[in-house]
């Protein structure tokens, strides 16, 4: 499946996931250069590159991109997406999908935005799209990202060596090792309860 999936706006208390559009250009350009210290292993545009970045997102087969809009002020503070949708053999309905292409501006990191955005995407994938599995992966060297994925309750499945081209600056001709994680449908109720406890109870973010 190469075309974007039709997904409505997904509403949370801390973040709203809107289908990415050129209307988000100014917001993203204004926040992306706040502090780029955490962007060493992923593709994140500079402020001047945001328009070209969005054009690439719109044309990338298999990607359904979203803007992460902070509810407190209505500012788009990052992007995320559904990626690599896989269908059942001989059928059009989905069996699995990845959550990826995620980044957040520095001012939105360490808040509840990331966990709630993932919960909204998990919930739509399992409860509406009916998938049996959601993947997440990151550069194996990105310990911060790996810890964040683990805190969601995803299961670490191992490291796939030389899995995909590196997205780290200066490594355009190198392959990266990818740390692979997943949540499957049978696990979703307990994973959902854990994320909700962190977001709306007394658990740590």
XYZ file of N, CA and C in Angstrom:
615
model
N 0.858 -1.197 0.000
C 0.000 0.000 0.000
C 0.888 1.239 0.000
N 0.870 2.004 -1.080
C 1.751 3.160 -1.176
C 1.036 4.480 -0.904
N -0.287 4.498 -0.999
C -1.016 5.751 -0.817
C -1.210 6.025 0.684
N -1.325 7.308 1.073
C -1.580 7.630 2.477
C -2.897 7.020 2.959
N -2.933 6.692 4.234
C -4.148 6.165 4.856
C -5.037 7.338 5.254
N -6.325 7.191 5.074
C -7.270 8.249 5.435
C -7.495 8.212 6.943
N -6.889 9.154 7.653
C -6.981 9.209 9.111
C -7.490 10.589 9.504
N -8.500 10.679 10.372
C -8.990 11.991 10.804
C -8.035 12.614 11.807
N -8.321 13.834 12.216
C -7.575 14.451 13.313
C -7.765 13.594 14.563
N -6.660 13.312 15.252
C -6.689 12.506 16.471
C -6.472 13.435 17.660
N -7.432 13.457 18.575
C -7.429 14.442 19.657
C -7.010 13.835 20.984
N -6.067 14.487 21.661
C -5.691 14.140 23.017
C -5.763 15.357 23.910
N -5.436 15.193 25.175
C -5.448 16.321 26.106
C -4.230 17.222 25.923
N -3.112 16.626 25.475
C -1.859 17.368 25.380
C -1.413 17.609 23.940
N -1.835 16.734 23.026
C -1.414 16.862 21.637
C -2.580 16.526 20.720
N -2.589 17.167 19.585
C -3.568 16.894 18.528
C -2.775 16.502 17.284
N -3.079 15.351 16.725
C -2.394 14.906 15.512
C -3.240 15.261 14.303
N -2.737 16.189 13.506
C -3.438 16.646 12.318
C -2.721 16.138 11.071
N -3.450 15.715 10.041
C -2.776 15.374 8.792
C -1.852 16.517 8.383
N -0.601 16.197 8.117
C 0.393 17.220 7.813
C 0.011 17.978 6.543
N 0.165 19.293 6.596
C -0.143 20.128 5.436
C 0.784 21.332 5.423
N 0.745 22.072 4.329
C 1.570 23.274 4.232
C 1.155 24.328 5.260
N -0.041 24.201 5.818
C -0.469 25.141 6.860
C 0.403 25.046 8.109
N 1.150 23.945 8.253
C 2.005 23.766 9.426
C 3.423 24.285 9.201
N 3.710 24.795 8.005
C 5.082 25.180 7.661
C 5.651 26.224 8.613
N 4.919 27.291 8.842
C 5.449 28.390 9.650
C 5.722 27.954 11.084
N 4.793 27.215 11.677
C 4.998 26.741 13.046
C 6.240 25.862 13.146
N 6.348 24.890 12.255
C 7.479 23.970 12.323
C 8.799 24.701 12.099
N 8.814 25.641 11.183
C 10.031 26.405 10.924
C 10.427 27.250 12.136
N 9.441 27.668 12.913
C 9.733 28.533 14.062
C 10.260 27.765 15.265
N 9.986 26.443 15.334
C 10.385 25.684 16.535
C 11.525 24.713 16.291
N 11.787 24.348 15.046
C 12.697 23.230 14.802
C 14.147 23.541 15.168
N 14.522 24.815 15.171
C 15.906 25.169 15.472
C 16.114 25.615 16.921
N 15.128 25.362 17.794
C 15.269 25.770 19.198
C 16.547 25.191 19.811
N 16.713 23.897 19.710
C 17.906 23.189 20.197
C 17.926 21.863 19.458
N 18.925 21.656 18.625
C 18.961 20.484 17.760
C 19.828 19.357 18.332
N 20.141 19.442 19.607
C 21.057 18.489 20.211
C 20.574 17.055 20.204
N 19.252 16.834 20.105
C 18.721 15.464 20.154
C 18.431 14.893 18.771
N 18.826 15.598 17.715
C 18.463 15.185 16.357
C 19.586 14.460 15.616
N 20.498 13.853 16.333
C 21.676 13.291 15.700
C 21.458 12.052 14.866
N 20.319 11.372 15.050
C 20.136 10.084 14.379
C 18.909 10.032 13.477
N 18.279 11.156 13.226
C 17.052 11.126 12.438
C 17.008 12.305 11.477
N 16.064 12.257 10.556
C 15.930 13.325 9.565
C 15.035 14.422 10.128
N 15.623 15.558 10.420
C 14.876 16.710 10.917
C 15.360 17.928 10.137
N 14.471 18.653 9.473
C 14.911 19.794 8.656
C 15.336 20.960 9.528
N 16.135 21.851 8.970
C 16.341 23.154 9.592
C 15.120 24.013 9.292
N 15.047 25.157 9.938
C 13.919 26.034 9.673
C 13.783 26.389 8.206
N 14.913 26.622 7.551
C 14.887 27.004 6.141
C 14.515 25.850 5.228
N 14.614 24.611 5.731
C 14.357 23.425 4.917
C 12.962 22.841 5.092
N 12.149 23.432 5.963
C 10.866 22.824 6.303
C 9.961 22.659 5.088
N 9.874 23.651 4.232
C 8.979 23.542 3.069
C 9.376 22.362 2.186
N 10.677 22.197 1.934
C 11.139 21.072 1.123
C 10.902 19.742 1.849
N 11.081 19.753 3.154
C 10.842 18.550 3.952
C 9.381 18.111 3.848
N 8.466 19.065 3.943
C 7.051 18.725 3.832
C 6.730 18.170 2.449
N 7.291 18.766 1.423
C 7.051 18.267 0.066
C 7.509 16.820 -0.064
N 8.647 16.494 0.551
C 9.129 15.116 0.529
C 8.191 14.191 1.291
N 7.700 14.650 2.427
C 6.764 13.832 3.215
C 5.497 13.527 2.416
N 4.980 14.521 1.723
C 3.747 14.337 0.953
C 3.922 13.337 -0.196
N 5.134 13.234 -0.725
C 5.360 12.399 -1.909
C 5.970 11.041 -1.588
N 6.254 10.777 -0.321
C 6.955 9.536 0.040
C 5.960 8.371 0.087
N 6.124 7.362 -0.772
C 5.184 6.229 -0.774
C 5.186 5.498 0.568
N 3.991 5.121 1.018
C 3.870 4.360 2.250
C 3.838 5.185 3.519
N 3.898 6.506 3.401
C 3.915 7.379 4.577
C 2.609 8.146 4.697
N 2.027 8.143 5.895
C 0.883 8.989 6.232
C 1.358 9.939 7.323
N 1.740 11.176 6.986
C 2.376 12.066 7.961
C 1.381 12.923 8.732
N 1.764 13.234 9.962
C 0.959 14.081 10.837
C 1.824 15.191 11.421
N 1.196 16.320 11.711
C 1.797 17.345 12.551
C 1.380 17.081 13.991
N 2.335 17.207 14.898
C 2.032 17.108 16.329
C 1.774 18.525 16.840
N 0.533 18.796 17.127
C 0.122 20.149 17.520
C -0.086 20.183 19.035
N 0.645 21.050 19.707
C 0.538 21.196 21.157
C -0.791 21.861 21.497
N -1.609 21.172 22.282
C -2.946 21.675 22.592
C -2.876 22.978 23.378
N -1.887 23.126 24.238
C -1.819 24.295 25.124
C -1.792 25.614 24.366
N -1.122 25.634 23.193
C -1.024 26.892 22.449
C -1.362 26.758 20.972
N -1.707 25.536 20.522
C -2.083 25.343 19.129
C -0.937 25.390 18.142
N 0.302 25.279 18.626
C 1.479 25.348 17.763
C 1.913 23.940 17.344
N 2.190 23.766 16.062
C 2.750 22.502 15.587
C 4.203 22.417 16.025
N 4.528 21.392 16.823
C 5.857 21.303 17.437
C 6.635 20.074 16.964
N 6.132 19.376 15.959
C 6.856 18.224 15.460
C 6.030 17.442 14.455
N 6.606 16.339 14.003
C 5.946 15.477 13.025
C 6.020 14.026 13.490
N 5.150 13.222 12.954
C 5.193 11.779 13.142
C 4.390 11.176 11.999
N 4.286 9.862 11.966
C 3.522 9.278 10.867
C 3.322 7.787 10.986
N 2.369 7.299 10.227
C 2.257 5.874 9.953
C 3.140 5.578 8.750
N 3.834 4.437 8.806
C 4.828 4.132 7.793
C 4.795 2.635 7.488
N 5.124 2.290 6.276
C 5.267 0.899 5.848
C 4.035 0.055 6.159
N 2.843 0.435 5.690
C 1.654 -0.378 5.932
C 1.724 -1.691 5.151
N 1.350 -2.780 5.804
C 1.355 -4.094 5.145
C -0.039 -4.693 5.200
N -0.463 -5.218 4.074
C -1.806 -5.792 3.979
C -1.745 -7.311 4.018
N -2.904 -7.923 4.247
C -3.018 -9.374 4.182
C -2.860 -9.832 2.733
N -2.259 -10.986 2.519
C -2.108 -11.483 1.143
C -3.457 -11.575 0.430
N -3.522 -10.961 -0.745
C -4.733 -11.010 -1.540
C -5.864 -10.153 -1.044
N -5.592 -9.307 -0.036
C -6.630 -8.451 0.532
C -6.100 -7.031 0.651
N -7.022 -6.082 0.803
C -6.634 -4.683 0.938
C -6.558 -4.224 2.391
N -7.097 -5.006 3.337
C -7.116 -4.562 4.724
C -5.753 -4.771 5.378
N -5.423 -3.859 6.290
C -4.104 -3.841 6.909
C -3.937 -4.968 7.920
N -2.711 -5.460 8.008
C -2.360 -6.413 9.064
C -1.290 -5.851 9.994
N -0.487 -4.886 9.514
C 0.581 -4.325 10.337
C 0.983 -2.962 9.806
N 1.569 -2.156 10.692
C 2.009 -0.815 10.306
C 3.095 -0.377 11.267
N 3.898 0.593 10.848
C 4.943 1.152 11.699
C 4.578 2.583 12.085
N 4.986 2.997 13.274
C 4.955 4.409 13.662
C 6.379 4.925 13.541
N 6.567 5.958 12.742
C 7.922 6.449 12.522
C 7.952 7.877 12.027
N 9.143 8.292 11.541
C 9.357 9.656 11.064
C 8.976 10.678 12.135
N 9.337 10.359 13.382
C 8.917 11.175 14.522
C 10.025 12.111 14.978
N 9.678 13.367 15.175
C 10.564 14.300 15.863
C 9.728 15.356 16.574
N 10.302 15.890 17.640
C 9.664 16.947 18.423
C 10.672 18.054 18.683
N 10.205 19.284 18.633
C 11.043 20.421 18.994
C 11.478 20.300 20.448
N 12.595 20.929 20.775
C 13.157 20.805 22.115
C 12.162 21.193 23.204
N 11.357 22.224 22.955
C 10.416 22.696 23.978
C 9.293 21.700 24.235
N 9.090 20.745 23.327
C 8.038 19.740 23.501
C 8.583 18.415 24.013
N 9.903 18.259 24.032
C 10.498 17.045 24.554
C 10.425 17.041 26.077
N 10.301 15.839 26.658
C 10.203 15.742 28.108
C 8.838 16.104 28.649
N 7.867 16.315 27.753
C 6.489 16.578 28.157
C 5.665 15.321 27.876
N 4.366 15.411 28.012
C 3.515 14.254 27.763
C 3.115 14.110 26.295
N 3.629 14.999 25.450
C 3.211 15.003 24.053
C 3.600 13.713 23.347
N 4.841 13.265 23.508
C 5.274 12.073 22.783
C 4.460 10.848 23.180
N 4.308 10.621 24.486
C 3.569 9.431 24.935
C 2.118 9.474 24.471
N 1.490 10.647 24.538
C 0.092 10.721 24.119
C -0.045 10.568 22.606
N 0.885 11.129 21.847
C 0.831 10.954 20.398
C 0.938 9.486 20.025
N 1.859 8.766 20.689
C 1.989 7.340 20.413
C 0.714 6.606 20.805
N 0.104 6.964 21.931
C -1.127 6.301 22.341
C -2.236 6.520 21.318
N -2.359 7.744 20.810
C -3.380 8.025 19.801
C -3.149 7.203 18.539
N -1.895 7.081 18.123
C -1.583 6.310 16.916
C -1.779 4.820 17.141
N -1.345 4.320 18.294
C -1.604 2.914 18.634
C -3.107 2.637 18.630
N -3.864 3.483 19.316
C -5.303 3.244 19.457
C -5.987 3.223 18.101
N -5.638 4.162 17.230
C -6.277 4.183 15.917
C -5.867 2.948 15.113
N -4.609 2.561 15.218
C -4.134 1.401 14.464
C -4.834 0.121 14.900
N -4.903 -0.111 16.207
C -5.488 -1.358 16.705
C -7.018 -1.332 16.711
N -7.606 -0.203 17.118
C -9.042 -0.164 17.368
C -9.862 0.267 16.150
N -9.253 0.956 15.205
C -9.972 1.410 14.015
C -9.465 0.691 12.762
N -8.161 0.709 12.552
C -7.608 0.060 11.371
C -7.574 -1.460 11.511
N -7.590 -1.948 12.752
C -7.663 -3.384 12.978
C -6.378 -4.144 12.715
N -5.222 -3.500 12.882
C -3.965 -4.199 12.642
C -3.683 -5.191 13.772
N -2.800 -6.139 13.485
C -2.384 -7.113 14.491
C -1.046 -6.763 15.111
N -0.350 -5.778 14.518
C 1.000 -5.442 14.987
C 1.331 -4.006 14.610
N 2.002 -3.309 15.528
C 2.569 -1.992 15.250
C 4.069 -2.068 15.532
N 4.873 -1.653 14.552
C 6.330 -1.636 14.702
C 6.803 -0.248 15.104
N 7.935 -0.220 15.797
C 8.695 0.999 16.015
C 10.161 0.616 15.885
N 10.958 1.464 15.261
C 12.386 1.171 15.176
C 13.171 2.472 15.264
N 14.422 2.338 15.650
C 15.281 3.500 15.783
C 16.714 3.075 15.561
N 17.571 4.031 15.260
C 18.996 3.743 15.160
C 19.436 3.077 16.463
N 20.139 1.964 16.354
C 20.534 1.210 17.552
C 21.385 2.035 18.501
N 22.043 3.074 17.995
C 22.878 3.938 18.847
C 22.061 4.979 19.605
N 20.807 5.144 19.237
C 19.994 6.212 19.809
C 19.364 5.733 21.118
N 20.136 5.790 22.177
C 19.682 5.257 23.468
C 18.495 6.044 24.011
N 18.457 7.331 23.773
C 17.332 8.139 24.255
C 16.032 7.673 23.612
N 16.054 7.458 22.298
C 14.858 6.985 21.605
C 14.488 5.579 22.059
N 15.471 4.712 22.230
C 15.183 3.347 22.673
C 14.520 3.341 24.049
N 15.003 4.161 24.956
C 14.386 4.223 26.284
C 12.957 4.738 26.204
N 12.719 5.731 25.340
C 11.365 6.273 25.203
C 10.406 5.216 24.670
N 10.859 4.425 23.706
C 10.008 3.364 23.157
C 9.746 2.294 24.207
N 10.757 1.933 24.970
C 10.584 0.928 26.018
C 9.587 1.399 27.070
N 9.626 2.706 27.407
C 8.693 3.226 28.410
C 7.248 3.147 27.941
N 7.029 3.094 26.641
C 5.668 2.938 26.124
C 5.108 1.541 26.386
N 5.993 0.595 26.651
C 5.557 -0.780 26.837
C 5.787 -1.658 25.631
N 6.478 -1.151 24.609
C 6.782 -1.950 23.425
C 7.842 -2.994 23.757
N 7.808 -4.099 23.046
C 8.748 -5.199 23.254
C 9.944 -5.045 22.325
N 11.150 -5.108 22.897
C 12.375 -5.071 22.102
C 12.580 -6.432 21.451
N 12.770 -6.424 20.135
C 12.885 -7.667 19.386
C 14.300 -7.950 18.886
N 15.215 -7.025 19.095
C 16.584 -7.246 18.668
C 17.071 -6.152 17.736
N 18.299 -6.295 17.281
C 18.926 -5.332 16.384
C 19.144 -5.991 15.034
N 18.627 -5.358 13.991
C 18.851 -5.813 12.625
C 20.041 -5.049 12.052
N 21.096 -5.760 11.733
C 22.334 -5.137 11.287
C 22.224 -4.619 9.860
N 22.781 -3.423 9.651
C 22.758 -2.784 8.320
C 21.372 -2.851 7.708
N 20.361 -2.469 8.484
C 18.970 -2.619 8.076
C 18.524 -1.552 7.088
N 19.005 -0.331 7.280
C 18.533 0.754 6.413
C 19.608 1.838 6.342
N 19.523 2.727 5.340
C 20.507 3.811 5.259
C 20.484 4.678 6.514
N 21.666 5.058 6.965
C 21.768 5.923 8.135
C 21.141 7.274 7.844
N 20.484 7.835 8.853
C 19.927 9.184 8.738
C 20.736 10.200 9.536
N 21.856 9.744 10.094
C 22.706 10.649 10.858
C 23.467 11.572 9.911
N 23.591 12.847 10.259
C 24.327 13.786 9.399
C 25.744 13.282 9.133
N 26.175 13.371 7.878
C 27.505 12.932 7.503
C 27.637 11.453 7.236
N 26.542 10.701 7.375
C 26.591 9.261 7.150
C 25.702 8.841 5.972
N 25.584 9.697 4.990
C 24.672 9.455 3.876
C 25.005 8.181 3.098
N 26.249 7.746 3.114
C 26.646 6.566 2.358
C 26.830 5.337 3.245
N 26.325 5.404 4.472
C 26.479 4.285 5.397
C 25.127 3.670 5.736
N 25.154 2.409 6.113
C 23.968 1.734 6.610
C 23.963 1.785 8.132
N 22.770 1.715 8.712
C 22.660 1.745 10.164
C 22.107 0.421 10.675
N 22.441 0.104 11.917
C 21.794 -0.985 12.627
C 20.527 -0.431 13.268
N 19.413 -1.157 13.134
C 18.131 -0.674 13.653
C 17.664 -1.525 14.828
N 17.354 -0.865 15.939
C 16.751 -1.536 17.090
C 15.252 -1.636 16.837
N 14.728 -2.857 16.881
C 13.343 -3.123 16.498
C 12.477 -3.378 17.734
N 11.293 -2.756 17.733
C 10.327 -2.917 18.813
C 8.951 -3.166 18.197
N 8.049 -3.731 18.994
C 6.684 -3.907 18.500
C 5.698 -3.973 19.655
N 4.448 -3.712 19.312
C 3.291 -4.011 20.155
C 2.346 -4.817 19.286
N 1.827 -5.934 19.812
C 0.862 -6.721 19.054
C -0.524 -6.553 19.669
N -1.524 -6.945 18.906
C -2.907 -6.656 19.297
C -3.257 -7.213 20.671
N -2.789 -8.421 20.985
C -3.114 -9.015 22.283
C -2.524 -8.218 23.442
N -1.439 -7.493 23.193
C -0.777 -6.711 24.243
C -1.362 -5.313 24.386
N -2.100 -4.856 23.383
C -2.527 -3.473 23.365
C -3.321 -3.064 24.604
N -4.280 -3.852 25.121
C -5.001 -3.385 26.313
C -4.086 -3.073 27.496
N -3.086 -3.909 27.750
C -2.202 -3.645 28.886
C -1.246 -2.496 28.588
N -0.779 -2.389 27.342
C 0.076 -1.261 26.969
C -0.704 0.046 27.081
N -1.939 0.032 26.624
C -2.783 1.228 26.707
C -2.982 1.644 28.156
N -3.255 0.688 29.029
C -3.459 1.013 30.449
C -2.206 1.625 31.050
N -1.030 1.121 30.655
C 0.212 1.667 31.176
C 0.466 3.086 30.713
N 0.203 3.351 29.431
C 0.410 4.714 28.923
C -0.593 5.672 29.564
N -1.839 5.238 29.705
C -2.843 6.098 30.333
C -2.469 6.425 31.774
N -1.915 5.443 32.494
C -1.492 5.703 33.882
C -0.404 6.776 33.925
N 0.509 6.717 32.966
C 1.565 7.733 32.913
C 0.993 9.100 32.553
N 0.054 9.135 31.629
C -0.450 10.406 31.138
C -1.429 11.070 32.089
N -2.329 10.274 32.647
C -3.458 10.856 33.375
C -3.504 10.445 34.837
N -2.547 9.590 35.267
C -2.499 9.170 36.657
C -1.311 9.804 37.358
N -0.605 8.985 38.117
C 0.505 9.507 38.910
C 1.851 9.025 38.406
N 1.851 8.253 37.302
C 3.108 7.725 36.789
C 3.969 8.800 36.171
N 5.275 8.491 36.068
C 6.207 9.418 35.449
C 6.015 9.423 33.942
N 6.291 10.554 33.316
C 6.245 10.649 31.874
C 7.441 9.921 31.277
